[in-house]
Backbone as JSON, one array per atom type, in Angstrom:
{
  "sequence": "XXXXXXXXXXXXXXXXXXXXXXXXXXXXXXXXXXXXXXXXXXXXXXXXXXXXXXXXXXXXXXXXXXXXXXXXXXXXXXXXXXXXXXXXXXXXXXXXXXXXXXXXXXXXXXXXXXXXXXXXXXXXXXXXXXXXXXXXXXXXXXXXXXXXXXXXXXXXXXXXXXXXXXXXXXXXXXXXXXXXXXXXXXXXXXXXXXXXXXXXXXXXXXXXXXXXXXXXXXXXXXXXXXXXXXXXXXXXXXXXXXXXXXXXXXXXXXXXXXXXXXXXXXXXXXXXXXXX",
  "N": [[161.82, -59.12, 9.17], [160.89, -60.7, 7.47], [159.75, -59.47, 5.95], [161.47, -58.07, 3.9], [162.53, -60.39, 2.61], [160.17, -61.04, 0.92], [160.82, -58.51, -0.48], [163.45, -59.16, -1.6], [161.95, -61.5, -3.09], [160.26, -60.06, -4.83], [162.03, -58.85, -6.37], [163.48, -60.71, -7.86], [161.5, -61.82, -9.48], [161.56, -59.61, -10.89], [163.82, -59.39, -11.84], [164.75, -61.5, -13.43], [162.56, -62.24, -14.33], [159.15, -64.9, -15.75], [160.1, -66.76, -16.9], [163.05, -67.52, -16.05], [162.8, -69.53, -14.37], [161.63, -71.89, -14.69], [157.88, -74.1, -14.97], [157.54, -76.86, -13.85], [158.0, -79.73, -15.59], [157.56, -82.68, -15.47], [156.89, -85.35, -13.53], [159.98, -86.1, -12.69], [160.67, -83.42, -12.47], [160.27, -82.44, -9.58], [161.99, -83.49, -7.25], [161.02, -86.47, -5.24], [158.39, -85.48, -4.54], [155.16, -85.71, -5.21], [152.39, -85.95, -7.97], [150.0, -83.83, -9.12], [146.69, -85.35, -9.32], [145.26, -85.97, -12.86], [142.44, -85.07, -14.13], [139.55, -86.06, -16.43], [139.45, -84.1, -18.37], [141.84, -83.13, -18.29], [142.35, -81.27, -16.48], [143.91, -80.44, -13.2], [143.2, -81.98, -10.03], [140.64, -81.51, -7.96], [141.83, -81.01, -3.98], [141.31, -82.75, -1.54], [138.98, -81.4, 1.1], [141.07, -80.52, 3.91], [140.81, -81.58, 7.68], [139.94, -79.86, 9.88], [142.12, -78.33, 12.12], [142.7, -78.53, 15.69], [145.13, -76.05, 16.37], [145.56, -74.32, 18.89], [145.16, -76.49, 21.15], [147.39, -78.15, 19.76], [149.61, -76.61, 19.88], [149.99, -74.94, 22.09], [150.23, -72.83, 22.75], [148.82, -69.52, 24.42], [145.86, -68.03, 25.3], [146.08, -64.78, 24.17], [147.15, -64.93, 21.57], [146.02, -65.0, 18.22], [145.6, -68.07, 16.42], [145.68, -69.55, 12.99], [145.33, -71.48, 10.32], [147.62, -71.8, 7.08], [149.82, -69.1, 5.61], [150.55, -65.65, 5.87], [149.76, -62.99, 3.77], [149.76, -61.45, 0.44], [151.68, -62.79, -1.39], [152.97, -65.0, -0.37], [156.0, -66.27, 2.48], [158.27, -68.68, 2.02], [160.61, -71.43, 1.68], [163.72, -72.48, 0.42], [165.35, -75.75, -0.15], [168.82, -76.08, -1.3], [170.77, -77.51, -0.87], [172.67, -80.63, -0.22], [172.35, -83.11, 2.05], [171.05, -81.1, 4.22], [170.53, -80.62, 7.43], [168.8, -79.52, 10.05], [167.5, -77.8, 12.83], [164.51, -78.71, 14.8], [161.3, -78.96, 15.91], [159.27, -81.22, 18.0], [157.04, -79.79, 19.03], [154.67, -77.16, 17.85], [155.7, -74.41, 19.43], [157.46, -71.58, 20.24], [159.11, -71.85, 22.9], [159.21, -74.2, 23.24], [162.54, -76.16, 23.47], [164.43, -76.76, 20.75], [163.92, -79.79, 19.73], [164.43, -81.71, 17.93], [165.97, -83.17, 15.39], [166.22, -82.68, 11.93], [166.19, -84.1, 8.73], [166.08, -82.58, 5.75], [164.8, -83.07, 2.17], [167.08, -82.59, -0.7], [166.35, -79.8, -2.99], [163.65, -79.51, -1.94], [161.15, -77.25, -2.34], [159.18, -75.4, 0.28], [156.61, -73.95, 0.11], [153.25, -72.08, 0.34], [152.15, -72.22, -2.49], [153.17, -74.79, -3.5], [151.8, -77.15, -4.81], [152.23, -79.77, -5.1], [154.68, -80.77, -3.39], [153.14, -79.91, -1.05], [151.37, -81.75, -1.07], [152.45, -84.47, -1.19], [153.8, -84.9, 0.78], [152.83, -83.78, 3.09], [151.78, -81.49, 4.48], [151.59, -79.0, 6.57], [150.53, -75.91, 7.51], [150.48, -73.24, 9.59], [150.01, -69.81, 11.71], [151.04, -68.38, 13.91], [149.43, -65.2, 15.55], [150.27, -62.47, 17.21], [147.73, -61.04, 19.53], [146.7, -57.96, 19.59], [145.54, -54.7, 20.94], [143.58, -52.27, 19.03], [142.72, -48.72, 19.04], [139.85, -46.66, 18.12], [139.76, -43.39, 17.0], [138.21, -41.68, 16.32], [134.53, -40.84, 15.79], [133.43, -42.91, 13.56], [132.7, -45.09, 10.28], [133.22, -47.77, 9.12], [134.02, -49.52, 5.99], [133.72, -53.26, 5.32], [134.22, -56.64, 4.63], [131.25, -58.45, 4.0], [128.8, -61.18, 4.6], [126.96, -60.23, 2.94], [128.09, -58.55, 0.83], [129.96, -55.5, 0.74], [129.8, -54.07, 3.81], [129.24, -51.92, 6.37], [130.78, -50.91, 9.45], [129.97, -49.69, 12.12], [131.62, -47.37, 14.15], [133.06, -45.81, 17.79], [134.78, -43.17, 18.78], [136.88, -44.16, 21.18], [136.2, -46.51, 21.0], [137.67, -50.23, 20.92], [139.11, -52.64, 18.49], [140.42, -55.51, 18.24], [143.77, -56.6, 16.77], [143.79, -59.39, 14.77], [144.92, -60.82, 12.61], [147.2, -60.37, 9.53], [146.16, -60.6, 6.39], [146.37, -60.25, 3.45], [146.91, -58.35, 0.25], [146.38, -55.82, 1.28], [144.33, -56.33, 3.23], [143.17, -57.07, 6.68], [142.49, -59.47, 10.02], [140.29, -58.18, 12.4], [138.64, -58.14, 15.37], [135.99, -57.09, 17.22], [133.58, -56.62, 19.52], [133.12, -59.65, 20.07], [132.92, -60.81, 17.36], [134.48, -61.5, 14.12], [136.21, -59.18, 11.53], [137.13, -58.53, 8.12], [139.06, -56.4, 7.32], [140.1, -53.75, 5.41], [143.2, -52.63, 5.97], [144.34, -49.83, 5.21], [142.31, -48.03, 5.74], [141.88, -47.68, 8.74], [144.29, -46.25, 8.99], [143.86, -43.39, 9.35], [141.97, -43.23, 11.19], [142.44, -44.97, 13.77], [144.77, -46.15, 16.34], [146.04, -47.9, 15.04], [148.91, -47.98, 13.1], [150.76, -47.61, 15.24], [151.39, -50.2, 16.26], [153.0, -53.06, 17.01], [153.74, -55.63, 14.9], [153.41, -59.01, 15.72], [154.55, -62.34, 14.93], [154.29, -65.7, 14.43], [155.63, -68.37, 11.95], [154.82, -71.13, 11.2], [155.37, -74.5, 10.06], [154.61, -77.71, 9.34], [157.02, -80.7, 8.64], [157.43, -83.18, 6.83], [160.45, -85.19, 7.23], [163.13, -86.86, 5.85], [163.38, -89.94, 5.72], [160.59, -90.52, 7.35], [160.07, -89.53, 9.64], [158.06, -86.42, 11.13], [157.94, -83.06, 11.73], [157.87, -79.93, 13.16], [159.05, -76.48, 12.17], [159.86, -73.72, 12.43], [159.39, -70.26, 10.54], [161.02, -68.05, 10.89], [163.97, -69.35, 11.89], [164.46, -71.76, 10.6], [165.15, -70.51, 8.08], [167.59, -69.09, 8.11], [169.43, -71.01, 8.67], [172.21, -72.95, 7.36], [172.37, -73.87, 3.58], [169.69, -73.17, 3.05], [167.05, -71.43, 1.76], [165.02, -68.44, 1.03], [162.34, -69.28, -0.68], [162.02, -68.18, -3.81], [159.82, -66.49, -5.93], [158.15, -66.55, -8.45], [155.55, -65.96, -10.28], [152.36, -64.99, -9.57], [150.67, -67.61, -7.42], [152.41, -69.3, -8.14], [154.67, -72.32, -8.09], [157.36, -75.07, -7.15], [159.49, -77.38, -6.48], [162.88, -76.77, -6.67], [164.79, -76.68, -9.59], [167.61, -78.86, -10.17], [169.33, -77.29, -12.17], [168.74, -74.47, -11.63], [169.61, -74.0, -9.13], [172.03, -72.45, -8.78], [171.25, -69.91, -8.98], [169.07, -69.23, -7.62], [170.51, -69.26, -5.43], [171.88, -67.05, -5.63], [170.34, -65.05, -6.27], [168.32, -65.14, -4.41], [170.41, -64.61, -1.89], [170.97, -63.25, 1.35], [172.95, -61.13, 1.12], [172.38, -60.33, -0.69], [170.63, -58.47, -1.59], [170.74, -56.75, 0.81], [170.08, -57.76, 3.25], [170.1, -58.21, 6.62], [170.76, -61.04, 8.3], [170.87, -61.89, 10.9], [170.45, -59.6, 12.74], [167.96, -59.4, 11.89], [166.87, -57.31, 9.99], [166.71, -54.64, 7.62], [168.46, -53.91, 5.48], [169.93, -50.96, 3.53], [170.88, -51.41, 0.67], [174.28, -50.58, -0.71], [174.99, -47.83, -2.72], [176.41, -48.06, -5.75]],
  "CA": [[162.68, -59.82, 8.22], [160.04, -61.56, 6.25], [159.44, -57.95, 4.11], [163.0, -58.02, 3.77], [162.54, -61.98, 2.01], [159.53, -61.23, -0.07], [161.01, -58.08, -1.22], [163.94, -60.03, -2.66], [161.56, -62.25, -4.36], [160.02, -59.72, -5.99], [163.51, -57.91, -7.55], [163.86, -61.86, -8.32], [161.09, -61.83, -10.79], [161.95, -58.78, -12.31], [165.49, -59.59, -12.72], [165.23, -62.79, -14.4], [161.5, -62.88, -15.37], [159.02, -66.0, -14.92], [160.54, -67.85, -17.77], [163.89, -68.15, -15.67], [162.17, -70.37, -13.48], [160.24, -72.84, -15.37], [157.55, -74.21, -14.28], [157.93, -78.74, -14.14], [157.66, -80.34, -16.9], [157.33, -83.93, -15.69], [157.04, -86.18, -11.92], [160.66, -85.88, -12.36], [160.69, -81.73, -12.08], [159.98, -82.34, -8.62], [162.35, -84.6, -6.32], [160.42, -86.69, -3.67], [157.07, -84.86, -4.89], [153.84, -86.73, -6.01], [152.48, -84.73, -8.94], [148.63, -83.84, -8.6], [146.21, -85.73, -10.22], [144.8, -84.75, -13.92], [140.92, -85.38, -14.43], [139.47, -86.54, -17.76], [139.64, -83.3, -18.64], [143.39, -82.56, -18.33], [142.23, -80.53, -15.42], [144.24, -80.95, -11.98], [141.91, -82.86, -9.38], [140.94, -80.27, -7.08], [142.14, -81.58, -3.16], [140.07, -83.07, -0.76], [139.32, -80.29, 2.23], [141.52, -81.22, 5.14], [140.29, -81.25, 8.32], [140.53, -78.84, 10.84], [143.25, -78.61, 13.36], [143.07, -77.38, 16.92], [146.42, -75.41, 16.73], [145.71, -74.18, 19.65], [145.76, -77.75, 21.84], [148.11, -78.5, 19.32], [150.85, -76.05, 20.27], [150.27, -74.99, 23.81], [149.85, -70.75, 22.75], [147.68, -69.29, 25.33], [144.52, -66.82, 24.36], [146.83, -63.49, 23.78], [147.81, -65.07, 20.56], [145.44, -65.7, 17.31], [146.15, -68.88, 15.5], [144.51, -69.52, 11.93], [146.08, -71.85, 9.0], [147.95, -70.81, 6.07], [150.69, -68.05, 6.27], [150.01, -64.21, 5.49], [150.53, -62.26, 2.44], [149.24, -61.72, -1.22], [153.01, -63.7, -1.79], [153.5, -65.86, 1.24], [157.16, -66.53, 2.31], [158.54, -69.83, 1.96], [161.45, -71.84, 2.17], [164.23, -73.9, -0.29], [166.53, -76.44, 0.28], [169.43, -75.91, -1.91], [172.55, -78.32, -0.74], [172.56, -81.84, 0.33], [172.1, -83.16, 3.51], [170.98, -80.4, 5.64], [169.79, -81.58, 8.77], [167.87, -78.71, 10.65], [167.14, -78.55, 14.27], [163.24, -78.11, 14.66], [160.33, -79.39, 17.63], [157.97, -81.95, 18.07], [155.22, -79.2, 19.01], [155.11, -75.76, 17.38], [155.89, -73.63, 20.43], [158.66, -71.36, 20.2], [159.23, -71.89, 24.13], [159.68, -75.36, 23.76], [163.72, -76.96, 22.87], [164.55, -77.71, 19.41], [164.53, -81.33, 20.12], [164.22, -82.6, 16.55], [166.83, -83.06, 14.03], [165.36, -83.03, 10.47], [167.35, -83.77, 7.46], [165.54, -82.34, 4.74], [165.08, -82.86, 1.08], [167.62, -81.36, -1.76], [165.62, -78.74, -3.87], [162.57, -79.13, -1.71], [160.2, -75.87, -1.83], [158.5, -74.98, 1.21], [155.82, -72.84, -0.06], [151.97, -72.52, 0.2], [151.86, -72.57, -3.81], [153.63, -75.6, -4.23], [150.77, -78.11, -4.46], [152.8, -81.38, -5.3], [155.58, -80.86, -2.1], [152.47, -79.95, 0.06], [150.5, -83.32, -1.01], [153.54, -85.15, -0.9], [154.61, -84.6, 2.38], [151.97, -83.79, 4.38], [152.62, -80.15, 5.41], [150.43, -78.39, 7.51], [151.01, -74.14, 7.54], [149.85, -71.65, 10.56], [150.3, -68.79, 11.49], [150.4, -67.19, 15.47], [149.87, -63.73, 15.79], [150.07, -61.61, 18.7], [146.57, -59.76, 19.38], [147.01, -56.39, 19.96], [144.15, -54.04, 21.05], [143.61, -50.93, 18.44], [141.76, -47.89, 19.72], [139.27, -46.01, 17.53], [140.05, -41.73, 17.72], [136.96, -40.27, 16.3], [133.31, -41.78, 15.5], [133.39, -43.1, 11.88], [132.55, -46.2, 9.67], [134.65, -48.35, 8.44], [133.64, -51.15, 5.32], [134.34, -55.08, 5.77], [133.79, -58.03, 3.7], [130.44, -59.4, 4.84], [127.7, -62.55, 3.84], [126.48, -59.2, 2.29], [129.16, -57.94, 0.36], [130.64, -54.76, 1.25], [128.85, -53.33, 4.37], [129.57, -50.99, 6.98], [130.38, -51.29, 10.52], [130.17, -47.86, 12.98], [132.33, -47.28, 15.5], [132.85, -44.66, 17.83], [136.0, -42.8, 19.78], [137.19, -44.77, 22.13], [136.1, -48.03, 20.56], [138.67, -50.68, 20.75], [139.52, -53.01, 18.14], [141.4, -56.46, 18.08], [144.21, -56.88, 15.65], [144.16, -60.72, 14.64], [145.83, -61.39, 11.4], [147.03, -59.73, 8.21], [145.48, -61.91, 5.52], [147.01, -60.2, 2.35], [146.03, -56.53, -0.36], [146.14, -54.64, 2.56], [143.31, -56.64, 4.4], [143.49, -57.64, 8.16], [141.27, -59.47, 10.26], [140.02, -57.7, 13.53], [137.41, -58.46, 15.89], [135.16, -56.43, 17.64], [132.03, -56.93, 20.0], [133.16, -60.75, 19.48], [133.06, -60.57, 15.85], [135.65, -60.85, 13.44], [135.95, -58.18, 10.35], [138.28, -58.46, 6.97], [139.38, -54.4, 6.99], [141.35, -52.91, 4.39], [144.19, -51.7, 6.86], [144.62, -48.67, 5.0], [140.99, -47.38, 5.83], [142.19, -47.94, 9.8], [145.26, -45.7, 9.26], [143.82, -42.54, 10.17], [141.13, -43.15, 12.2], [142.76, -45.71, 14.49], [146.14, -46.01, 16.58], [147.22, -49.09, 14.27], [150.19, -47.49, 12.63], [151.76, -47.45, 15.88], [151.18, -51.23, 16.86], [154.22, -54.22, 16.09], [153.18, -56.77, 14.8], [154.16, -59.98, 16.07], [153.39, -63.47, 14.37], [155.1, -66.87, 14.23], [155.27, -69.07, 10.95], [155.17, -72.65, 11.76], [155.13, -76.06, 9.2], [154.84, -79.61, 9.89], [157.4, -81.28, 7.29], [157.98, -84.94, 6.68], [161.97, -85.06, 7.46], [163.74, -87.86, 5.25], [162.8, -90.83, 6.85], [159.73, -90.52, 7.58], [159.81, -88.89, 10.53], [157.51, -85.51, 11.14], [158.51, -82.16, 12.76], [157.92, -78.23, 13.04], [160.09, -75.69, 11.54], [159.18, -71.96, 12.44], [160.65, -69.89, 9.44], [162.2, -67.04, 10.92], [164.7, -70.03, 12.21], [164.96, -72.15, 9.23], [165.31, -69.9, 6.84], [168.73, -68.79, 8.58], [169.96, -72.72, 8.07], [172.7, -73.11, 6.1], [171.55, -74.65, 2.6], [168.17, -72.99, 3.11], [167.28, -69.85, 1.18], [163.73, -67.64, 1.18], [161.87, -69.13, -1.62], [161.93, -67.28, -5.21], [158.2, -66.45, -6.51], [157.94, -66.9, -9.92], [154.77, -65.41, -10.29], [151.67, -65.63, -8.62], [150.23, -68.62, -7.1], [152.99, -70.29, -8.55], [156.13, -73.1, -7.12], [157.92, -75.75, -7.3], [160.57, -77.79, -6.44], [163.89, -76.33, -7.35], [165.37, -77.84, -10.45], [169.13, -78.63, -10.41], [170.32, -76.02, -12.81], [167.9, -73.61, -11.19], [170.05, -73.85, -7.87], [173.03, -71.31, -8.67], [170.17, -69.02, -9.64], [168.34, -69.14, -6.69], [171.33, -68.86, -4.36], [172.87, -65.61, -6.1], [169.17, -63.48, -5.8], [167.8, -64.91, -2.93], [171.06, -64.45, -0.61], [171.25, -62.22, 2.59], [173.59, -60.23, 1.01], [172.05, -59.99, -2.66], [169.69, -57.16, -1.16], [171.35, -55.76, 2.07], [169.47, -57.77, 4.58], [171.27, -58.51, 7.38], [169.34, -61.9, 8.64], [171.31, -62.21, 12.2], [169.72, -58.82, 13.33], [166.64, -60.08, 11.26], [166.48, -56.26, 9.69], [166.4, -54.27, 5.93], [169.8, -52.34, 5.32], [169.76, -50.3, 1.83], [172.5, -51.9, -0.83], [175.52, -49.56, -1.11], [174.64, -47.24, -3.66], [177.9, -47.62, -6.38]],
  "C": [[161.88, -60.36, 7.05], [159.76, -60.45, 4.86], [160.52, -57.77, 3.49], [163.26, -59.25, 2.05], [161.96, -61.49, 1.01], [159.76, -59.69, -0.76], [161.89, -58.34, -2.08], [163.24, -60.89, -3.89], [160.7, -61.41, -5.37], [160.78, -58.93, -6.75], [163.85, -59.64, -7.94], [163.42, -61.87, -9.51], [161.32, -60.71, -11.53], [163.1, -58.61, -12.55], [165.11, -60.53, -13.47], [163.74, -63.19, -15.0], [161.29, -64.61, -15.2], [159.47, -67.11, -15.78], [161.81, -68.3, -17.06], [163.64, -69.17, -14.95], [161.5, -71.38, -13.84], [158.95, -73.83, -14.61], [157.63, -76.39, -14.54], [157.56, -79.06, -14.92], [156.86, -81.64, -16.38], [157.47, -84.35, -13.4], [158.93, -85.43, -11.54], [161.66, -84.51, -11.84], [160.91, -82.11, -10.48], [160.55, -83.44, -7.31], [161.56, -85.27, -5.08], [158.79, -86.16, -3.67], [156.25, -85.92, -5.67], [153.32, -85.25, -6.59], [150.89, -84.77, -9.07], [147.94, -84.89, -10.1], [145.54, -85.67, -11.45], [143.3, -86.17, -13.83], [140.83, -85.95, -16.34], [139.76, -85.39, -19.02], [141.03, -82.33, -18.76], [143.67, -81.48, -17.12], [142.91, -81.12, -13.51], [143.05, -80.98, -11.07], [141.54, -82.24, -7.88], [140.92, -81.29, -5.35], [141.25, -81.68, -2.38], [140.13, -82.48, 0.79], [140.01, -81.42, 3.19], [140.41, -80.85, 6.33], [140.74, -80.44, 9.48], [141.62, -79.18, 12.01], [142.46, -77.3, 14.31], [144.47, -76.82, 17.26], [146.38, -74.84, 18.44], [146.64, -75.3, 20.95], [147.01, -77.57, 21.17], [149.73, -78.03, 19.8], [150.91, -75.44, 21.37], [150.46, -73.0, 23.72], [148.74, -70.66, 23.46], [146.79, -68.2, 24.34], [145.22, -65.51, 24.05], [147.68, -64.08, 22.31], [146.35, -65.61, 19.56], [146.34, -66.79, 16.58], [145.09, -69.13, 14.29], [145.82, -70.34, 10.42], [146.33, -70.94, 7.83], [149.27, -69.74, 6.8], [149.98, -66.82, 5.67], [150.9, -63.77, 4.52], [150.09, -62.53, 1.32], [150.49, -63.04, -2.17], [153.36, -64.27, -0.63], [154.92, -66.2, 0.82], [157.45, -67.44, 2.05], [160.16, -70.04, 1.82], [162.52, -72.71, 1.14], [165.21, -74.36, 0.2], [167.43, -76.44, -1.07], [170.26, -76.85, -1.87], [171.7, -79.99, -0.53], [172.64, -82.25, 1.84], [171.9, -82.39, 4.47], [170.1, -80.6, 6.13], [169.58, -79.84, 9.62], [167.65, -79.27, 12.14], [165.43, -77.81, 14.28], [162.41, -79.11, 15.71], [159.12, -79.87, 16.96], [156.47, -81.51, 18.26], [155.56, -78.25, 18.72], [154.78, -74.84, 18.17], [157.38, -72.73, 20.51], [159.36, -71.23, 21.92], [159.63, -73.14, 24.53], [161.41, -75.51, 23.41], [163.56, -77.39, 21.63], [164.88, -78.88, 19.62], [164.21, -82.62, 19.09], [165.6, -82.83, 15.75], [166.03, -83.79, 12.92], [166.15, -83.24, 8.96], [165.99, -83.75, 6.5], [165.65, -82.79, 3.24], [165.78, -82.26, 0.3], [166.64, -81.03, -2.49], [164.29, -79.12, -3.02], [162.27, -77.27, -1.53], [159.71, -75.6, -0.84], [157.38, -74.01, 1.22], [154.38, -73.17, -0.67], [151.55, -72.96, -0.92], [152.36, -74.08, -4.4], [152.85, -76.88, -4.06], [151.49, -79.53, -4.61], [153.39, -81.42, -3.61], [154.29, -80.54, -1.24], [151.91, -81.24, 0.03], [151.2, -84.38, -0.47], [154.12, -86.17, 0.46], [154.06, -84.24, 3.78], [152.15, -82.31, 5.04], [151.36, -79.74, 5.69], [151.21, -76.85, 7.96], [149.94, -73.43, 8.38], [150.56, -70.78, 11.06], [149.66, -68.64, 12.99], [150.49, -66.05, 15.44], [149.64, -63.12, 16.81], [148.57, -61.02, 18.56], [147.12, -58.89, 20.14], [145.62, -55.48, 19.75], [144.73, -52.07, 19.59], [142.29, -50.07, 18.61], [141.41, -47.12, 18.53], [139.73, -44.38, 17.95], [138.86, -41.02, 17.14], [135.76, -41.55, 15.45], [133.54, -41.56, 13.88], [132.98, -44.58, 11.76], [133.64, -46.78, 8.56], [133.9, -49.89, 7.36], [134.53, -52.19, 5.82], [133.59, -55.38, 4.91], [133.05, -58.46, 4.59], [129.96, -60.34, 4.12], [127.07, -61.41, 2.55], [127.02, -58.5, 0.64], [129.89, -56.95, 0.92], [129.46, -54.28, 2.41], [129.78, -52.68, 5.43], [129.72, -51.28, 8.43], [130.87, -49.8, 11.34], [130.53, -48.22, 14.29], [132.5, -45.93, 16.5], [134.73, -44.11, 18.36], [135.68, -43.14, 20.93], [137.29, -46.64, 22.08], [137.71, -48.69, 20.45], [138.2, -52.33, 19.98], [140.97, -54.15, 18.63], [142.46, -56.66, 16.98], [144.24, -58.85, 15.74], [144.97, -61.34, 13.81], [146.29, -60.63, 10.07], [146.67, -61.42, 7.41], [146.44, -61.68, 3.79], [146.41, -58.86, 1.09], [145.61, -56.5, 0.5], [145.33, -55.16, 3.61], [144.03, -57.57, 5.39], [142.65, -58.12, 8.72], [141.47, -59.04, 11.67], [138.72, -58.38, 14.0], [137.14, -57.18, 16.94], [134.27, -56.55, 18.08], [132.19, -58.43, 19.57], [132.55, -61.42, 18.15], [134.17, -60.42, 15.09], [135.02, -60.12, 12.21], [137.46, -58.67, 9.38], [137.83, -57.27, 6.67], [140.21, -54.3, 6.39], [141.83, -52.18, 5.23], [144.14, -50.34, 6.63], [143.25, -47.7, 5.73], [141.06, -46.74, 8.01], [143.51, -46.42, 10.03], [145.12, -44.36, 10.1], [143.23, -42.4, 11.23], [141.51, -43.99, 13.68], [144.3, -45.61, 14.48], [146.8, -47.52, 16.35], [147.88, -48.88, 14.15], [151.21, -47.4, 14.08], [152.05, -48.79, 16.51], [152.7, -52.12, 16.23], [153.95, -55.31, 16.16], [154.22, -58.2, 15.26], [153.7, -61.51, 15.62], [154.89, -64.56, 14.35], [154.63, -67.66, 12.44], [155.43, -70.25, 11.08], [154.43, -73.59, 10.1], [155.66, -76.82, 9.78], [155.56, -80.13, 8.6], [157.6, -82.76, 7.6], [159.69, -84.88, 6.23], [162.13, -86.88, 6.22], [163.63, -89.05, 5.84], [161.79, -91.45, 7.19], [158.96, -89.68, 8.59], [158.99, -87.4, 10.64], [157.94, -84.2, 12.4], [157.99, -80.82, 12.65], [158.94, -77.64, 12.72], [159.57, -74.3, 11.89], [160.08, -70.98, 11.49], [161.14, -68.9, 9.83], [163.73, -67.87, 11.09], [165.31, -70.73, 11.18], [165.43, -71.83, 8.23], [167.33, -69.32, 6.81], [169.87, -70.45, 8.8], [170.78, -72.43, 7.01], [172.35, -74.11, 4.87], [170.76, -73.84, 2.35], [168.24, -71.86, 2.94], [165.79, -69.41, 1.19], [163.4, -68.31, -0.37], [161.95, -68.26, -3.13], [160.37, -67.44, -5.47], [158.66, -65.87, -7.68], [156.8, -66.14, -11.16], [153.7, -65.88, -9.28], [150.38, -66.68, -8.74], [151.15, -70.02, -8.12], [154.37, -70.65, -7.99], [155.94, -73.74, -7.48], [158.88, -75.63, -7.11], [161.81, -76.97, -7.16], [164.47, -77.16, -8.15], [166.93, -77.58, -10.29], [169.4, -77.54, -10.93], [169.61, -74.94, -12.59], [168.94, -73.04, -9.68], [170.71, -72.62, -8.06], [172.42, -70.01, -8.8], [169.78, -68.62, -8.69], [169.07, -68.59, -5.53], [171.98, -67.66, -4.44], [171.39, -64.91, -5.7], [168.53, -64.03, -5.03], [168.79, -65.21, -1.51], [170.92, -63.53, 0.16], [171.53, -61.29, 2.14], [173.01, -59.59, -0.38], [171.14, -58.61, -2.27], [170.05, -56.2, 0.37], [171.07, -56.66, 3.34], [170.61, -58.58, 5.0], [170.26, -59.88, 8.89], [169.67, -61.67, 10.35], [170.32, -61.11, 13.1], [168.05, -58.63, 12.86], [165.97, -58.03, 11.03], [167.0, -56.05, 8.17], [167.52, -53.67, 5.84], [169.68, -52.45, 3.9], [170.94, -50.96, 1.43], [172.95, -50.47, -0.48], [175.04, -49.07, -2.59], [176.18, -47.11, -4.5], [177.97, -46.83, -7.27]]
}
C-alpha cells in the first residue's frame, strides 16, 4: 500500500506543482508547531542529536525482525490530519500484537512526516521502522559493491552464500548483512545474482505522537492512515513539509484520496484508474 501512497504524491506534485503548496510563511503557517530556531546568520539552528533508543526493549519485537529509526524511502510516507477532532485508536508500546488501548485525538492540519522539522520538534515524535529479515541466497560466485569507510569497495561472495535482507534505506539501496556485517547494496546489482526478487517484504511504520493533551502514543501507519480525517501526506518536493494550511485542505483531500488514483486501501492494494 505504501507504493500505492507515495505514488499519489508524486502525480500530486506534478499536477499542481511545488508552488501549490507553499511552503510557511510565519509560526502561524504551522498550528501547534514551534518553528526552528534561526542563527545569526538567518541560518536554521541545526538540532541537537537525539539519543538513541532501544526499540527493541522498547517494543517487545523478537530477533527475526530488524529495527532501525527513521522510515524508508528517497520520499518517506507520512501522514495529515485534515478534519477536526479525530480521535485515533493507537498503543502505549509499538507492537502490532499488542490492543489499541490508546485513544489519541490529534491535531487539525498536523503533518506527520520525517521532513517536517517544526511538527517533529514540537511534539516530540520519534520514527522506526521494523522489518522482517529475510535470508537471500547468492546463485553464482560474483562481487557485489557497498558503501564502505572506504568508499565504494567490493565484497565477494560465492553460490550458495546467504545474505540477510534488513532494510530498504532509499535510490535503490538496502541494507544486508553478511558474516555479521552489515552492507548498503544497490538492490538492483542483487537482482540477478541473488533470489531477492522473489522475497516480500515485510516492515512496520511506527511514531510516537504527542495526542492533544499531552498525552503520548504509537500510531503504526498502515492503520492510521485508513482513519477517517487522515490522508497520506502530499510531498511538495524534496526534503520538504509542513503543516497543512487551511485553504490547502480541499487540495490535499481531492489528490491524496483512495479513490483519486485507484487504490483500494481496505485490501491495502494498487488497482489501475479506469481508463475513460
Amino acid at each position: 500500500m505504501r507504493f500505492g501512497w507515495i505514488l499519489s504524491a508524486a502525480l500530486f506534485v506534478a499536477a499542481c506543482g511545488q508552488s501549490d503548496v507553499s511552503a510557511p510563511a510565519g509560526p502561524e503557517a504551522a498550528p501547534g508547531a514551534e518553528m526552528p530556531v534561526e542563527g545569526a546568520a538567518g541560518e536554521s539552528a541545526a538540532p541537537a542529536a537525539a539519543p538513541t533508543t532501544d526499540y527493541a526493549a522498547l517494543s517487545g519485537y523478537d530477533g527475526n525482525w530488524f529495527l532501525s529509526p527513521g522510515w524508508p524511502g528517497e520520499y518517506p510516507p507520512g501522514f495529515a490530519v485534515l478534519d477536526a477532532d479525530v480521535r485515533v485508536p493507537a498503543r502505549a508500546r509499538p507492537n502490532p500484537t499488542d490492543p489499541q488501548d490508546v485513544t489519541c485525538l490529534l491535531p487539525q492540519y498536523a503533518n506527520y512526516q520525517l521532513w517536517n522539522n517544526a511538527r517533529n520538534k514540537a511534539d516530540d515524535l520519534d520514527y522506526f521502522v521494523a522489518t522482517k529479515k529475510l535470508p537471500v541466497t547468492v546463485l553464482e560466485d560474483t562481487e557485489v559493491e557497498f558503501v564502505g569507510d572506504a568508499g565504494i569497495e567490493k565484497l565477494a561472495l560465492k553460490a550458495g552464500d546467504q545474505l540477510t535482507y534488513l532494510r530498504y534505506i532509499g535510490e535503490g539501496f538496502t541494507v544486508m548483512s553478511f558474516n555479521g556485517r552489515e552492507f548498503d547494496i544497490n538492490e538492483g546489482e542483487l537482482r540477478e545474482i541473488t533470489d531477492i526478487g522473489a522475497i516480500e517484504n515485510e516492515e512496520d511504520l511506527w511514531v510516537r505522537v504527542t495526542c492533544l493533551g499531552g498525552k503520548q502514543a504509537w500510531l503504526l501507519f498502515d492503520e492510521v492512515v485508513l482513519e477517517k480525517g487522515v490522508y497520506p501526506s502530499p510531498i511538495t518536493g524534496y526534503g520538504e513539509a509542513h503543516d497543512i494550511l487551511p485553504d490547502e485542505v480541499e487540495t490535499v483531500r481531492a489528490m491524496m484520496s483512495p479513490e483519486a488514483f485507484g487504490l483500494d486501501p481496505t485490501a491495502q492494494s494498487i488497482e489501475p484508474p479506469p481508463v475513460e
